[in-house]
């Protein structure tokens, strides 16, 4: 290798990122030239060693993108800029046009070597394939000092033929030999053995030869990362990966998974990378946003749940010592902190700690009371947010004296029939239950009329406001109401929160009525007969 190409410690694994080439081949993931350039800049910030910027012969736009990346990102202290080409003279010449302005250019050429590819794609014999490879690598070497060769579908190629192919590529000047499992067929143990045998048996490409061995694995059987790491154990010192594991079919090996496996298990692998892992999350989100390929929540390293804990046992362990359930810190990949997701599996300890962080010191019976409400809410929605907790606190601990308490409510509404609400309540200090049904202009109006009939507390509804505390179909709703006593003119407010907006509305209204009854010393009594349906509220309801 010449001084144009960086030399590396044998204990360093080179990260060859092909997000802009193989990753972009994902269905629907086409990127514009400007987007490719921005991603390339971020990949340079991430510290990747080689950026495969594209397939210059594929289209004029791809060529232009590779040229721009070569000029603007391929600086002397930046990454190697690589272009891919078939083992065809025209492709190789166009590839060189794409990368020649980079400070450290690389031509990557390939040819299928499995019998599947030789018989059905190129329709050549093995001898003819050898000659194609010889000519292609020789041409590439005449243009560029740094040449990579890949025997495509190596995972299903004859091992003896692979040795012959790799030997010819090295003789003609290839400096990197990439062994791809193009269809995601191999298993870790056989792949490790395959790589180790190729290194040992290929003339001129063993340890100390200056030739770097590489692996490129696909994820068709979900083994891409495992196979890539097995290849590293077999002696490979370059890995071809993509951000978020995007790529054709089931995708490629994920950069973040390989990098963090090496980072987290140094005692096992004893190898380093040049990656600035704190840029991983930022890079992942950029690629996801530009390609429109969203990362699944349970994706290793960069998924939304990768550092999220909901189970009570896990949360309790995390609160005591993070290492109980995390093998790496979120800060390592660029996140600010782990996330304790409050949901139906969470325990009191996690709830108490989160409330404390929000400024609420809740202990004993009060905590038990709030925890019961929290569990009810968690059963109704997936995640309980800080805003939900604030609403629960206001609803639970800012209540007026309860003269009347709600037991049950049932509403019927829709385009057929009249909105009807049946309310069951009881009075403080009395075991007697009051049940009343009422018809209104809507479910809330009907509920309020039923409450009026039971409490016999005439008032005018002067304000009713409802809004969602959090986003989503399962959001917690907040309702605030203001009622006015018709004789004194005094106003009383009420607040309610629930994932059911009608229930929240009833809680808010009953809170205001209780406050009015308590502060004015009124003696609410259930009206009898037809009078139970009479109230003095305005049509605002």
Coordinates of C-alpha atoms in Angstrom, one line a residue:
X1 CA 0.0 0.0 0.0
X2 CA 1.3 3.5 -0.8
X3 CA 1.4 6.5 1.4
X4 CA -1.9 7.7 -0.1
X5 CA -3.7 5.1 1.9
X6 CA -3.7 5.0 5.7
X7 CA -2.0 2.1 7.3
X8 CA -3.5 0.6 10.4
X9 CA -2.6 -1.3 13.5
X10 CA -3.5 -5.0 13.3
X11 CA -5.6 -4.5 16.4
X12 CA -7.8 -2.0 14.7
X13 CA -10.9 -3.0 12.7
X14 CA -11.6 -0.7 9.8
X15 CA -15.1 0.5 9.4
X16 CA -16.2 0.5 5.7
X17 CA -19.6 2.2 5.6
X18 CA -21.8 1.4 2.6
X19 CA -24.9 3.2 3.6
X20 CA -24.7 5.5 0.6
X21 CA -24.3 2.5 -1.8
X22 CA -25.7 -0.8 -0.5
X23 CA -27.9 1.0 2.0
X24 CA -29.5 3.2 -0.6
X25 CA -30.5 0.1 -2.6
X26 CA -33.1 -0.6 0.0
X27 CA -36.6 -0.3 -1.7
X28 CA -37.8 3.3 -1.2
X29 CA -34.5 4.6 0.3
X30 CA -33.3 6.6 -2.7
X31 CA -31.3 9.7 -1.6
X32 CA -30.6 12.9 -3.5
X33 CA -27.1 14.2 -4.1
X34 CA -27.5 16.8 -1.4
X35 CA -28.7 14.3 1.2
X36 CA -25.8 11.9 0.3
X37 CA -23.3 14.7 0.9
X38 CA -24.8 15.6 4.3
X39 CA -24.8 11.9 5.4
X40 CA -21.2 11.6 4.1
X41 CA -20.2 14.6 6.2
X42 CA -21.8 13.0 9.3
X43 CA -20.1 9.6 8.5
X44 CA -16.8 11.5 8.5
X45 CA -17.7 13.0 11.9
X46 CA -18.6 9.5 13.1
X47 CA -15.1 8.4 12.2
X48 CA -15.7 5.7 9.6
X49 CA -12.5 4.8 7.8
X50 CA -13.9 4.2 4.3
X51 CA -17.1 5.6 2.8
X52 CA -18.5 3.7 -0.2
X53 CA -20.1 6.8 -1.7
X54 CA -22.0 5.1 -4.5
X55 CA -22.1 3.2 -7.8
X56 CA -20.9 5.9 -10.2
X57 CA -21.8 4.0 -13.4
X58 CA -25.4 3.5 -12.1
X59 CA -26.5 7.0 -13.2
X60 CA -25.2 10.5 -13.9
X61 CA -26.7 11.6 -10.5
X62 CA -24.8 8.9 -8.7
X63 CA -21.6 9.9 -10.4
X64 CA -22.1 13.5 -9.5
X65 CA -22.8 12.6 -5.9
X66 CA -19.7 10.5 -5.6
X67 CA -17.6 13.3 -7.2
X68 CA -19.0 15.9 -4.8
X69 CA -18.4 13.7 -1.8
X70 CA -14.8 13.0 -3.0
X71 CA -14.1 16.7 -3.3
X72 CA -15.8 17.9 -0.1
X73 CA -15.5 15.0 2.3
X74 CA -12.5 13.1 1.0
X75 CA -9.9 15.5 2.5
X76 CA -6.4 14.4 3.6
X77 CA -7.5 13.9 7.2
X78 CA -10.9 12.5 6.2
X79 CA -12.0 9.0 5.2
X80 CA -11.1 7.0 2.1
X81 CA -13.8 7.6 -0.5
X82 CA -14.7 4.5 -2.4
X83 CA -16.8 3.8 -5.5
X84 CA -18.2 0.5 -6.6
X85 CA -17.9 -0.9 -10.1
X86 CA -18.6 -4.1 -11.9
X87 CA -15.6 -5.9 -13.3
X88 CA -16.3 -4.1 -16.6
X89 CA -13.9 -1.6 -18.2
X90 CA -16.5 1.1 -18.7
X91 CA -17.7 0.9 -15.0
X92 CA -14.2 1.0 -13.7
X93 CA -13.3 4.1 -15.8
X94 CA -16.5 5.9 -14.6
X95 CA -15.8 4.8 -11.0
X96 CA -12.3 6.4 -11.2
X97 CA -13.9 9.7 -12.5
X98 CA -16.1 9.6 -9.4
X99 CA -13.4 9.1 -6.8
X100 CA -10.2 10.6 -8.3
X101 CA -10.6 14.0 -6.6
X102 CA -10.5 12.4 -3.1
X103 CA -7.3 12.6 -1.2
X104 CA -7.6 8.9 -0.6
X105 CA -9.6 7.3 -3.4
X106 CA -10.5 3.6 -3.7
X107 CA -12.0 1.6 -6.6
X108 CA -14.0 -1.4 -5.4
X109 CA -14.7 -3.9 -8.2
X110 CA -16.6 -7.3 -8.0
X111 CA -17.6 -10.4 -9.9
X112 CA -19.9 -13.2 -8.8
X113 CA -18.0 -16.4 -8.1
X114 CA -20.6 -18.9 -7.0
X115 CA -21.9 -21.4 -9.5
X116 CA -25.3 -19.6 -9.2
X117 CA -23.8 -16.4 -10.5
X118 CA -21.5 -18.0 -13.1
X119 CA -24.2 -20.1 -14.6
X120 CA -27.2 -17.8 -14.5
X121 CA -25.9 -14.2 -14.5
X122 CA -22.5 -13.9 -16.2
X123 CA -22.8 -17.3 -18.0
X124 CA -19.1 -17.8 -17.8
X125 CA -16.8 -20.7 -16.8
X126 CA -14.5 -20.4 -13.8
X127 CA -11.5 -20.0 -16.1
X128 CA -13.2 -17.1 -17.9
X129 CA -14.1 -15.5 -14.6
X130 CA -10.5 -15.6 -13.5
X131 CA -9.5 -13.7 -16.7
X132 CA -12.3 -11.1 -16.2
X133 CA -11.0 -10.5 -12.6
X134 CA -7.4 -10.3 -13.8
X135 CA -8.2 -7.6 -16.4
X136 CA -10.5 -5.7 -14.1
X137 CA -8.2 -5.5 -11.1
X138 CA -5.2 -4.7 -13.3
X139 CA -7.1 -1.8 -14.9
X140 CA -8.3 -0.5 -11.6
X141 CA -4.7 -0.6 -10.2
X142 CA -3.4 1.3 -13.2
X143 CA -5.8 4.2 -12.2
X144 CA -5.8 4.0 -8.4
X145 CA -3.3 2.7 -5.8
X146 CA -6.1 1.5 -3.5
X147 CA -8.1 -1.3 -5.0
X148 CA -10.6 -3.6 -3.4
X149 CA -12.0 -6.8 -4.9
X150 CA -15.0 -8.8 -3.9
X151 CA -16.0 -12.3 -5.1
X152 CA -19.7 -11.8 -4.9
X153 CA -21.8 -14.6 -3.3
X154 CA -18.6 -15.9 -1.6
X155 CA -20.8 -17.6 1.0
X156 CA -22.0 -20.1 -1.6
X157 CA -18.8 -20.2 -3.7
X158 CA -16.4 -23.2 -3.8
X159 CA -13.7 -22.5 -1.2
X160 CA -10.9 -23.8 -3.4
X161 CA -12.1 -21.5 -6.3
X162 CA -12.2 -18.6 -3.8
X163 CA -8.6 -19.1 -3.0
X164 CA -7.7 -19.1 -6.7
X165 CA -9.8 -15.9 -7.3
X166 CA -8.3 -14.0 -4.3
X167 CA -4.8 -15.0 -5.3
X168 CA -5.2 -13.5 -8.8
X169 CA -6.7 -10.3 -7.4
X170 CA -3.7 -9.9 -5.1
X171 CA -1.3 -10.6 -7.9
X172 CA -2.9 -7.9 -10.0
X173 CA -2.7 -5.3 -7.2
X174 CA -5.8 -5.6 -4.9
X175 CA -5.0 -4.2 -1.5
X176 CA -8.2 -5.2 0.2
X177 CA -10.0 -8.6 -0.3
X178 CA -13.7 -8.4 0.7
X179 CA -15.5 -11.7 1.2
X180 CA -19.2 -11.1 0.9
X181 CA -22.1 -13.3 2.2
X182 CA -24.2 -11.6 -0.4
X183 CA -27.4 -13.6 0.3
X184 CA -27.1 -14.0 4.0
X185 CA -26.6 -17.7 3.8
X186 CA -23.8 -18.6 6.1
X187 CA -23.6 -19.3 9.8
X188 CA -21.0 -17.9 12.2
X189 CA -18.9 -20.9 12.8
X190 CA -18.5 -21.8 9.2
X191 CA -17.8 -18.1 8.3
X192 CA -15.1 -17.8 10.8
X193 CA -13.5 -20.9 9.5
X194 CA -13.9 -19.8 5.9
X195 CA -12.2 -16.4 6.5
X196 CA -9.3 -18.0 8.5
X197 CA -8.7 -20.6 5.8
X198 CA -8.7 -18.0 3.0
X199 CA -6.2 -15.9 4.9
X200 CA -4.0 -18.9 5.5
X201 CA -4.2 -20.4 2.0
X202 CA -4.2 -17.4 -0.4
X203 CA -0.7 -16.8 -1.7
X204 CA 0.6 -13.3 -1.1
X205 CA -2.3 -12.3 1.2
X206 CA -1.3 -13.7 4.6
X207 CA -0.3 -11.8 7.8
X208 CA 2.3 -9.2 7.1
X209 CA 1.5 -9.0 3.4
X210 CA -0.2 -5.6 3.7
X211 CA -3.5 -7.1 2.3
X212 CA -6.5 -6.3 4.4
X213 CA -9.2 -8.9 4.6
X214 CA -12.8 -7.7 4.8
X215 CA -16.3 -9.2 5.3
X216 CA -19.6 -8.0 4.0
X217 CA -22.7 -9.8 5.4
X218 CA -26.4 -9.6 4.7
X219 CA -29.1 -10.3 7.3
X220 CA -31.5 -12.7 5.5
X221 CA -31.3 -15.1 8.4
X222 CA -30.8 -12.5 11.1
X223 CA -27.1 -13.5 11.4
X224 CA -25.4 -10.5 9.8
X225 CA -23.8 -9.1 12.9
X226 CA -22.9 -12.5 14.3
X227 CA -21.3 -13.5 11.0
X228 CA -19.4 -10.2 10.7
X229 CA -18.0 -10.7 14.2
X230 CA -17.1 -14.3 13.4
X231 CA -15.3 -13.0 10.4
X232 CA -13.3 -10.6 12.6
X233 CA -12.4 -13.5 14.9
X234 CA -11.3 -15.4 11.8
X235 CA -8.8 -12.6 10.9
X236 CA -10.8 -10.0 8.9
X237 CA -9.8 -6.4 9.8
X238 CA -12.3 -4.5 7.7
X239 CA -16.1 -4.8 8.1
X240 CA -18.6 -3.5 5.6
X241 CA -21.7 -2.2 7.3
X242 CA -24.5 0.3 7.1
X243 CA -26.2 2.7 9.5
X244 CA -29.3 1.1 11.1
X245 CA -28.5 -2.1 9.0
X246 CA -30.4 -0.8 6.0
X247 CA -29.8 -2.5 2.6
X248 CA -31.3 -4.8 0.1
X249 CA -33.9 -7.4 1.3
X250 CA -33.4 -7.9 5.1
X251 CA -30.5 -5.4 5.1
X252 CA -26.8 -5.4 5.9
X253 CA -24.8 -5.7 9.0
X254 CA -25.5 -2.7 11.3
X255 CA -22.5 -0.5 12.0
X256 CA -23.7 0.4 15.4
X257 CA -24.0 -3.3 16.5
X258 CA -20.5 -4.3 15.4
X259 CA -18.9 -1.2 16.8
X260 CA -20.6 -1.4 20.2
X261 CA -19.9 -5.2 20.4
X262 CA -16.2 -4.5 20.0
X263 CA -16.4 -1.6 22.3
X264 CA -18.4 -3.4 25.0
X265 CA -16.4 -6.7 24.9
X266 CA -12.7 -5.6 24.7
X267 CA -11.7 -8.5 26.9
X268 CA -13.1 -10.9 24.4
X269 CA -12.2 -9.4 21.0
X270 CA -9.2 -7.3 22.1
X271 CA -9.8 -5.0 19.1
X272 CA -10.5 -1.3 18.5
X273 CA -12.2 0.9 15.9
X274 CA -11.7 4.6 15.0
X275 CA -15.4 5.3 15.5
X276 CA -16.5 8.2 17.7
X277 CA -19.4 6.3 19.2
X278 CA -21.0 9.4 20.7
X279 CA -22.1 10.3 17.1
X280 CA -24.0 7.0 16.6
X281 CA -27.4 8.2 17.6
X282 CA -27.2 11.4 15.6
X283 CA -26.1 9.5 12.5
X284 CA -28.8 6.9 12.9
X285 CA -31.5 9.5 13.1
X286 CA -30.2 11.4 10.1
X287 CA -30.2 8.3 7.9
X288 CA -33.6 7.3 9.2
X289 CA -35.0 10.8 8.4
X290 CA -33.5 11.0 5.0
X291 CA -34.4 7.5 3.8
X292 CA -37.8 7.4 5.5
X293 CA -36.8 4.0 6.9
X294 CA -37.8 4.2 10.6
X295 CA -35.9 2.2 13.2
X296 CA -37.9 -0.4 15.0
X297 CA -38.3 0.3 18.7
X298 CA -36.4 -2.9 19.8
X299 CA -33.5 -2.4 17.4
X300 CA -30.2 -3.0 19.2
X301 CA -28.2 0.1 20.2
X302 CA -30.3 2.8 18.4
X303 CA -33.9 1.6 18.9
X304 CA -36.2 3.7 21.0
X305 CA -36.4 0.9 23.6
X306 CA -32.6 0.1 23.6
X307 CA -32.1 2.0 26.9
X308 CA -35.7 2.1 28.1
X309 CA -36.9 0.0 31.1
X310 CA -40.5 -0.6 32.1
X311 CA -40.5 -3.8 34.2
X312 CA -40.6 -3.0 37.9
X313 CA -37.7 -5.4 38.7
X314 CA -35.5 -3.8 36.0
X315 CA -36.4 -0.3 37.0
X316 CA -35.6 -1.1 40.7
X317 CA -32.2 -2.5 39.6
X318 CA -31.5 0.5 37.4
X319 CA -32.3 2.9 40.2
X320 CA -29.9 1.1 42.5
X321 CA -27.1 0.6 40.0
X322 CA -27.3 1.0 36.2
X323 CA -25.0 -1.9 35.5
X324 CA -27.6 -4.3 36.8
X325 CA -29.5 -4.1 33.5
X326 CA -27.3 -2.1 31.1
X327 CA -24.1 -3.4 29.5
X328 CA -23.2 0.0 28.1
X329 CA -24.1 3.6 29.0
X330 CA -26.4 5.6 26.8
X331 CA -23.9 8.5 26.8
X332 CA -21.5 6.2 24.9
X333 CA -23.7 6.4 21.8
X334 CA -24.7 10.0 22.2
X335 CA -27.9 9.7 24.3
X336 CA -28.2 11.9 27.4
X337 CA -29.6 9.2 29.7
X338 CA -31.5 5.9 30.0
X339 CA -35.3 6.1 30.1
X340 CA -37.4 4.5 32.8
X341 CA -40.7 4.1 30.9
X342 CA -43.6 4.3 33.3
X343 CA -46.2 1.8 32.3
X344 CA -48.3 -1.0 33.7
X345 CA -45.3 -3.1 34.6
X346 CA -43.6 -0.4 36.6
X347 CA -43.4 -0.5 40.4
X348 CA -43.8 2.0 43.3
X349 CA -40.0 2.7 43.5
X350 CA -39.9 4.0 39.9
X351 CA -43.0 6.0 40.4
X352 CA -41.7 7.5 43.6
X353 CA -38.4 8.4 42.1
X354 CA -39.9 10.0 39.0
X355 CA -42.3 12.1 41.2
X356 CA -39.4 13.2 43.3
X357 CA -37.6 14.3 40.1
X358 CA -40.7 16.3 39.2
X359 CA -40.7 18.0 42.6
X360 CA -43.2 15.9 44.5
X361 CA -42.3 14.2 47.7
X362 CA -45.0 11.5 48.1
X363 CA -44.8 8.9 50.8
X364 CA -46.8 6.3 52.6
X365 CA -50.6 6.2 52.1
X366 CA -50.5 9.1 49.6
X367 CA -48.0 7.2 47.5
X368 CA -50.2 4.0 47.7
X369 CA -53.2 6.0 46.7
X370 CA -51.5 7.6 43.8
X371 CA -49.9 4.3 42.7
X372 CA -53.4 2.8 42.4
X373 CA -54.5 5.7 40.2
X374 CA -51.3 5.4 38.2
X375 CA -51.9 1.6 37.6
X376 CA -55.4 2.4 36.4
X377 CA -54.0 4.9 33.9
X378 CA -51.2 2.6 32.8
X379 CA -53.7 -0.1 32.0
X380 CA -55.6 2.4 29.8
X381 CA -52.5 3.7 27.8
X382 CA -49.1 2.4 26.9
X383 CA -46.8 4.9 28.5
X384 CA -47.4 7.3 31.3
X385 CA -45.6 10.6 30.7
X386 CA -44.4 13.4 33.0
X387 CA -47.4 15.4 31.9
X388 CA -49.7 12.6 32.8
X389 CA -48.1 12.4 36.3
X390 CA -48.5 16.2 36.7
X391 CA -52.2 15.8 35.9
X392 CA -52.6 12.9 38.3
X393 CA -51.0 14.9 41.1
X394 CA -53.4 17.8 40.5
X395 CA -56.4 15.5 40.3
X396 CA -55.5 13.5 43.3
X397 CA -54.2 16.1 45.8
X398 CA -55.9 19.3 44.8
X399 CA -59.4 17.9 45.5
X400 CA -62.1 19.8 47.5
X401 CA -63.9 18.2 50.3
X402 CA -65.9 15.4 48.8
X403 CA -69.6 15.8 49.7
X404 CA -70.6 13.7 46.8
X405 CA -68.4 11.0 45.3
X406 CA -68.7 9.3 41.9
X407 CA -69.1 5.5 41.9
X408 CA -69.9 4.7 38.3
X409 CA -71.0 6.3 35.1
X410 CA -72.3 4.9 31.8
X411 CA -73.1 6.9 28.7
X412 CA -74.8 6.1 25.5
X413 CA -74.4 8.4 22.5
X414 CA -74.2 8.4 18.7
X415 CA -76.3 9.2 15.7
X416 CA -79.1 6.9 16.7
X417 CA -81.1 7.9 19.8
X418 CA -80.6 10.6 22.4
X419 CA -77.3 11.0 24.4
X420 CA -78.0 9.4 27.8
X421 CA -76.0 9.2 31.0
X422 CA -76.6 7.1 34.0
X423 CA -74.7 8.2 37.1
X424 CA -74.2 6.4 40.4
X425 CA -72.9 8.5 43.4
X426 CA -72.9 8.4 47.2
X427 CA -72.8 11.0 49.8
X428 CA -70.0 11.3 52.3
X429 CA -70.8 9.7 55.7
X430 CA -73.7 7.9 54.2
X431 CA -73.9 4.4 52.8
X432 CA -76.8 5.3 50.6
X433 CA -76.3 5.2 46.8
X434 CA -78.0 7.6 44.4
X435 CA -78.6 6.7 40.8
X436 CA -80.0 8.9 38.1
X437 CA -80.3 8.9 34.4
X438 CA -80.6 12.0 32.2
X439 CA -80.8 12.9 28.6
X440 CA -78.7 15.8 27.1
X441 CA -77.4 17.3 24.0
X442 CA -74.3 15.2 24.3
X443 CA -72.7 12.7 26.7
X444 CA -71.1 15.4 28.8
X445 CA -74.3 17.4 29.1
X446 CA -76.3 14.3 30.0
X447 CA -73.8 13.4 32.7
X448 CA -73.9 16.9 34.2
X449 CA -77.7 16.9 34.2
X450 CA -77.7 13.6 36.1
X451 CA -75.2 15.0 38.6
X452 CA -77.4 18.1 39.1
X453 CA -80.4 15.9 39.8
X454 CA -78.6 14.0 42.5
X455 CA -76.8 16.9 44.2
X456 CA -79.7 19.4 43.9
X457 CA -77.0 22.1 43.5
X458 CA -78.2 24.7 41.0
X459 CA -75.5 26.4 39.1
X460 CA -74.6 27.9 35.7
X461 CA -71.7 26.4 33.7
X462 CA -69.7 29.4 32.5
X463 CA -66.6 27.7 31.3
X464 CA -65.7 24.2 30.0
X465 CA -62.2 23.4 28.6
X466 CA -60.6 20.1 27.5
X467 CA -57.2 19.3 26.1
X468 CA -54.9 16.4 25.6
X469 CA -52.0 16.2 28.0
X470 CA -50.0 14.0 25.7
X471 CA -49.9 12.9 22.1
X472 CA -51.6 9.9 20.7
X473 CA -54.9 8.1 20.6
X474 CA -54.5 6.9 24.2
X475 CA -53.6 10.4 25.5
X476 CA -54.7 11.5 29.0
X477 CA -57.3 14.2 28.8
X478 CA -57.6 17.2 31.1
X479 CA -60.8 19.0 31.8
X480 CA -61.3 22.3 33.7
X481 CA -64.7 23.7 34.4
X482 CA -66.0 26.9 36.1
X483 CA -69.5 27.1 37.5
X484 CA -71.3 30.0 39.1
X485 CA -73.8 30.0 41.9
X486 CA -76.9 31.7 40.5
X487 CA -77.8 33.6 43.7
X488 CA -74.4 34.7 45.1
X489 CA -72.7 35.0 41.8
X490 CA -69.6 33.3 43.2
X491 CA -67.5 31.1 40.8
X492 CA -66.0 27.7 41.6
X493 CA -63.5 25.8 39.5
X494 CA -62.9 22.1 39.1
X495 CA -60.3 19.9 37.4
X496 CA -60.3 16.3 36.2
X497 CA -58.0 14.0 34.3
X498 CA -58.6 10.6 32.7
X499 CA -57.9 8.7 29.5
X500 CA -61.7 8.8 29.0
X501 CA -62.7 12.4 28.3
X502 CA -66.3 11.9 29.6
X503 CA -65.0 10.6 32.9
X504 CA -62.5 13.5 33.1
X505 CA -65.4 15.9 32.4
X506 CA -67.5 14.3 35.2
X507 CA -64.6 14.5 37.7
X508 CA -64.0 18.2 36.9
X509 CA -67.7 19.1 37.2
X510 CA -68.2 17.1 40.4
X511 CA -65.1 18.7 41.9
X512 CA -66.5 22.2 41.2
X513 CA -69.9 21.2 42.6
X514 CA -68.4 19.8 45.8
X515 CA -66.3 23.0 46.2
X516 CA -69.4 25.1 45.9
X517 CA -71.4 23.0 48.3
X518 CA -68.6 23.0 50.9
X519 CA -67.7 26.7 50.7
X520 CA -71.3 28.0 50.6
X521 CA -72.5 25.6 53.2
X522 CA -75.3 24.3 50.9
X523 CA -77.0 21.1 51.8
X524 CA -77.3 19.2 48.6
X525 CA -80.2 16.8 48.6
X526 CA -81.4 14.5 45.9
X527 CA -84.6 15.9 44.3
X528 CA -87.5 13.5 43.9
X529 CA -89.8 12.6 41.1
X530 CA -89.8 14.8 38.0
X531 CA -87.9 17.5 39.8
X532 CA -84.8 15.3 39.5
X533 CA -84.4 16.3 35.9
X534 CA -84.6 20.0 36.5
X535 CA -81.5 22.2 36.5
X536 CA -80.6 25.8 36.0
X537 CA -77.4 25.4 33.8
X538 CA -77.0 27.4 30.7
X539 CA -77.1 25.9 27.2
X540 CA -73.3 26.1 27.3
X541 CA -73.3 22.5 28.4

